[in-house]
Amino acid sequence: MVVDGVRLRVIKHGRDGHPGEPVLLFVHGLGTTSRLWADVVRDLEHEHRSVVPDLAGCGRSERPRRRNCSPTAQAQLLISLLDELGHERAVVVGHDIGGMVAVHLATLAPGRVHALVLVATPLHDEVWPPSAAVPLTIPLAGRAYSQALHLGGTIAPRLVAGFVAALAGPTGVGEPPPDAELSAYTAALTSPDGPRGLRDVVCAVDAAAATAALGVVAAEPPPTLVLWGEEDSRLAPAYGEGIARAIPGAVWVPVAGAGHLVPTERPERVAEEISGFLADLPATAAAG
């Protein structure tokens, strides 16, 4: 669908709810797509409606030509998406830089955020950019990487698969992400606009702005759940616990047997924690 002039791929999942009932808005992270959440939304479909977009410049969504792909710009697009779909309020669930987008959305439209779920989210400059993405921030190296992806043949898939695997780090059992996941993300990143979109997204991240947004959210926080893989080699659980401490009232849940790609590695646990968290919200929060 077209939102503010940008064509976004949007998946809608789950049952029809009552008018005014918050929708679950799932936001993927760097190097992945809406597919990251496929098993999670499937497990939640009987209780909740879900909206799962590919971020602008990612997956099968359009790479904007006249605007940047910063987390703030992505958040503004998602607010417009909620408007287009007729959803007044949302539970915003973000993984990796999708969590950055979620935090910015909560600062731009706090009245629209019923609750916030942050999963393995970098929000400070000491954890951004990940080492695998550093070359993309260097103009000549970033262009060379994009050109390599356009070579086709067997080079591009191997290059992208290595990139995604490096971003994810080992899974909770010490193995790379499943081949099916890598294949899906490789296909997205080797599409005609995939490499340039990836570079646009990486270069538009402002970690200092994300830290500032976190401070705004922490001053008047929505109900917040922070989920983290206990074996995340990219973002240490101790870092995640620090984010939970920075947000008054936030619920901290470390997930055993999971690395950075928690929604892929432990989708049933992620769905269970989200469902339980929402069911336990105080009546005042549930009423919006």
C-alpha positions as MATLAB code, in Angstrom:
seq = 'MVVDGVRLRVIKHGRDGHPGEPVLLFVHGLGTTSRLWADVVRDLEHEHRSVVPDLAGCGRSERPRRRNCSPTAQAQLLISLLDELGHERAVVVGHDIGGMVAVHLATLAPGRVHALVLVATPLHDEVWPPSAAVPLTIPLAGRAYSQALHLGGTIAPRLVAGFVAALAGPTGVGEPPPDAELSAYTAALTSPDGPRGLRDVVCAVDAAAATAALGVVAAEPPPTLVLWGEEDSRLAPAYGEGIARAIPGAVWVPVAGAGHLVPTERPERVAEEISGFLADLPATAAAG';
ca = [
       0.000    0.000    0.000;
       1.100    3.607   -0.570;
       1.688    5.660    2.583;
       2.730    9.312    2.284;
       3.890    8.634   -1.251;
       6.007    5.583   -0.294;
       4.952    2.085   -1.309;
       5.174   -0.205    1.719;
       4.710   -3.945    1.865;
       2.325   -4.551    4.756;
       1.127   -7.888    6.130;
      -2.058   -7.922    8.214;
      -2.588  -10.918   10.421;
      -4.999  -12.222   13.035;
      -8.608  -11.782   13.997;
     -10.780   -8.697   13.695;
     -10.902   -6.941   17.025;
     -13.309   -4.586   18.727;
     -13.379   -0.979   17.518;
     -10.652    0.980   19.276;
      -8.745   -2.133   20.338;
      -4.994   -1.556   19.932;
      -3.309   -3.336   17.048;
       0.113   -4.955   17.370;
       2.590   -3.168   15.089;
       5.724   -5.264   14.517;
       8.898   -3.551   13.264;
      11.878   -5.582   12.025;
      15.547   -4.683   12.362;
      18.679   -4.275   10.281;
      19.272   -6.859    7.563;
      15.897   -8.545    8.066;
      12.324   -8.004    6.864;
       8.778   -8.523    8.085;
       9.469  -12.248    7.772;
      11.317  -12.016   11.094;
       7.948  -11.905   12.881;
       6.101  -14.584   10.864;
       6.042  -17.257   13.563;
       5.354  -14.771   16.364;
       2.245  -13.289   14.726;
       1.035  -16.774   13.832;
       1.142  -17.712   17.518;
      -0.744  -14.516   18.438;
      -3.372  -14.628   15.691;
      -6.224  -15.950   17.856;
      -5.876  -13.157   20.417;
      -4.558  -10.149   18.549;
      -4.534   -8.307   15.246;
      -1.057   -7.632   13.881;
       0.311   -5.266   11.259;
       3.770   -6.182    9.984;
       5.420   -3.843    7.439;
       8.741   -3.936    5.676;
      10.468   -0.690    6.617;
      11.010    1.826    3.811;
      14.099    0.796    1.850;
      13.917   -2.778    3.152;
      12.459   -6.026    1.883;
       9.712   -5.404   -0.658;
       9.003   -1.838    0.429;
      10.063    1.061   -1.754;
      13.359    2.855   -1.286;
      12.321    6.512   -0.864;
      14.022    8.880   -3.283;
      13.030   12.174   -1.691;
      13.309   11.458    2.017;
      15.751    9.695    4.285;
      15.337    6.328    5.983;
      16.145    7.477    9.505;
      14.336    5.903   12.457;
      12.449    9.172   12.912;
      11.307    9.207    9.266;
      10.365    5.520    9.506;
       8.345    6.246   12.657;
       6.485    9.055   10.902;
       5.627    6.688    8.039;
       4.323    4.093   10.491;
       2.110    6.671   12.188;
       0.673    7.460    8.759;
       0.264    3.723    8.149;
      -1.796    3.430   11.331;
      -3.914    6.331   10.100;
      -4.438    4.680    6.712;
      -5.522    1.432    8.362;
      -7.788    3.179   10.869;
      -5.907    2.160   14.022;
      -5.933    4.827   16.702;
      -3.549    3.035   19.087;
      -0.903    0.348   18.785;
       1.343   -1.896   20.794;
       4.631   -1.168   19.028;
       7.052   -4.104   18.984;
      10.530   -3.458   17.599;
      13.594   -5.641   17.099;
      17.098   -4.201   16.641;
      16.779   -0.812   14.864;
      13.056   -1.526   14.673;
      13.172   -0.841   18.406;
      14.792    2.523   17.628;
      11.873    3.236   15.312;
       9.447    2.199   18.065;
      11.061    4.571   20.573;
      10.934    7.458   18.101;
       7.287    6.669   17.371;
       6.552    6.862   21.094;
       8.144   10.325   21.248;
       6.352   11.605   18.132;
       2.903   10.285   19.054;
       2.829    9.151   22.691;
      -0.968    9.056   22.718;
      -0.922    6.437   19.958;
       1.304    3.981   21.862;
      -0.688    1.612   24.065;
       2.477   -0.257   25.058;
       6.063   -0.685   23.910;
       8.053   -3.889   23.403;
      11.786   -3.566   22.751;
      13.669   -6.641   21.574;
      17.492   -6.577   21.339;
      17.476   -2.845   20.575;
      20.568   -0.592   20.254;
      19.882    2.910   21.593;
      23.368    4.318   22.295;
      26.423    5.160   20.211;
      28.605    2.661   22.062;
      26.646   -0.185   20.451;
      26.093    1.392   17.035;
      26.938    0.650   14.281;
      27.527   -3.116   14.478;
      30.927   -4.066   13.064;
      29.370   -5.779   10.030;
      27.675   -2.516    9.023;
      30.653   -0.184    9.487;
      31.802   -0.444    5.830;
      28.392    0.816    4.722;
      28.965    4.081    6.606;
      32.154    4.803    4.623;
      31.235    6.385    1.259;
      33.657    4.514   -1.018;
      33.363    1.212    0.829;
      29.576    1.462    0.911;
      29.374    2.047   -2.826;
      31.779   -0.830   -3.483;
      29.630   -3.132   -1.361;
      26.507   -2.109   -3.273;
      28.251   -2.728   -6.590;
      29.386   -6.173   -5.430;
      25.802   -7.099   -4.650;
      24.791   -6.198   -8.177;
      27.334   -8.583   -9.691;
      24.816  -11.407   -9.427;
      25.810  -15.053   -9.777;
      26.956  -16.747   -6.611;
      28.908  -13.783   -5.215;
      26.009  -11.617   -4.065;
      24.074  -14.305   -2.130;
      27.233  -15.424   -0.310;
      28.149  -11.831    0.522;
      24.701  -10.974    1.848;
      24.341  -14.256    3.744;
      27.637  -13.527    5.465;
      26.498  -10.001    6.277;
      23.204  -11.121    7.820;
      24.896  -13.927    9.745;
      27.433  -11.439   11.126;
      24.672   -9.039   12.163;
      22.772  -11.801   13.917;
      25.740  -13.469   15.547;
      25.496  -17.105   16.577;
      22.125  -18.376   17.716;
      21.459  -19.592   21.207;
      22.847  -23.004   20.262;
      26.014  -21.541   18.740;
      24.977  -21.979   15.105;
      24.338  -19.453   12.313;
      20.759  -18.387   11.526;
      18.677  -21.065    9.741;
      19.203  -21.348    5.982;
      15.565  -20.465    5.308;
      15.953  -17.183    7.176;
      19.214  -16.324    5.425;
      17.695  -17.155    2.034;
      14.731  -14.850    2.629;
      16.889  -11.930    3.714;
      19.429  -12.561    0.975;
      16.671  -12.400   -1.643;
      15.494   -9.063   -0.235;
      18.967   -7.540   -0.075;
      19.921   -8.631   -3.582;
      16.798   -7.115   -5.166;
      17.398   -4.149   -7.519;
      17.130   -1.534   -4.747;
      18.146   -3.779   -1.841;
      21.816   -2.801   -1.494;
      21.162    0.934   -1.795;
      18.223    0.657    0.597;
      20.391   -1.126    3.161;
      23.043    1.573    2.896;
      20.381    4.307    3.178;
      19.014    2.731    6.369;
      22.421    2.255    8.002;
      23.693    5.735    7.153;
      20.488    7.414    8.377;
      20.720    6.030   11.928;
      21.565    8.679   14.528;
      22.413    6.902   17.767;
      22.543   10.158   19.731;
      18.997   10.959   18.606;
      17.908    7.472   19.709;
      19.425    8.055   23.158;
      17.615   11.381   23.409;
      14.343    9.727   22.368;
      14.842    7.083   25.052;
      15.145    9.875   27.610;
      11.865   11.407   26.430;
      10.084    8.057   26.628;
      11.542    7.358   30.081;
      10.166   10.668   31.390;
       6.590    9.512   30.795;
       6.778    5.878   29.719;
       4.061    3.677   28.299;
       3.909    0.137   29.702;
       7.150   -1.379   28.411;
       8.503   -4.902   27.974;
      12.202   -5.456   27.207;
      13.059   -8.872   25.730;
      16.608  -10.069   25.136;
      18.377  -13.259   24.148;
      20.560  -14.500   26.992;
      23.202  -15.479   24.445;
      23.069  -12.366   22.285;
      26.649  -11.857   21.107;
      25.858   -8.576   19.344;
      24.139   -6.752   22.185;
      24.984   -8.109   25.611;
      22.049   -8.914   27.925;
      23.591   -6.566   30.493;
      23.086   -3.735   28.008;
      19.439   -4.728   27.566;
      18.931   -4.859   31.307;
      20.304   -1.322   31.484;
      17.669   -0.157   28.996;
      14.959   -1.784   31.118;
      16.287    0.024   34.209;
      16.263    3.337   32.327;
      12.500    3.072   31.670;
      10.496    3.290   34.904;
       8.256    0.286   35.379;
       9.670   -1.636   32.417;
       9.491   -5.430   32.578;
      12.810   -7.156   31.884;
      12.717  -10.669   30.390;
      15.902  -12.494   29.314;
      15.176  -15.376   26.935;
      17.223  -18.536   27.421;
      18.568  -20.374   24.383;
      18.401  -17.337   22.102;
      20.910  -14.994   20.524;
      20.212  -11.747   18.666;
      17.423  -13.014   16.379;
      15.112  -13.811   19.282;
      11.869  -13.711   17.215;
      13.285  -16.373   14.887;
      14.997  -18.524   17.493;
      12.256  -18.515   20.147;
       9.061  -17.264   18.482;
       6.758  -19.174   20.815;
       8.447  -17.628   23.856;
       8.314  -14.132   22.357;
       4.587  -14.534   21.593;
       3.945  -15.915   25.076;
       5.743  -13.033   26.775;
       3.970  -10.393   24.681;
       0.564  -11.974   25.296;
       1.157  -12.298   29.038;
       2.529   -8.762   29.293;
      -0.529   -7.280   27.598;
      -2.916   -9.389   29.682;
      -1.267   -8.091   32.868;
      -1.551   -4.403   32.003;
      -3.434   -2.363   34.605;
      -7.031   -1.557   33.743;
      -6.154    2.128   33.253;
      -3.538    1.250   30.631;
      -5.807   -1.267   28.944;
      -8.513    1.320   28.648;
      -6.096    3.702   26.858;
];
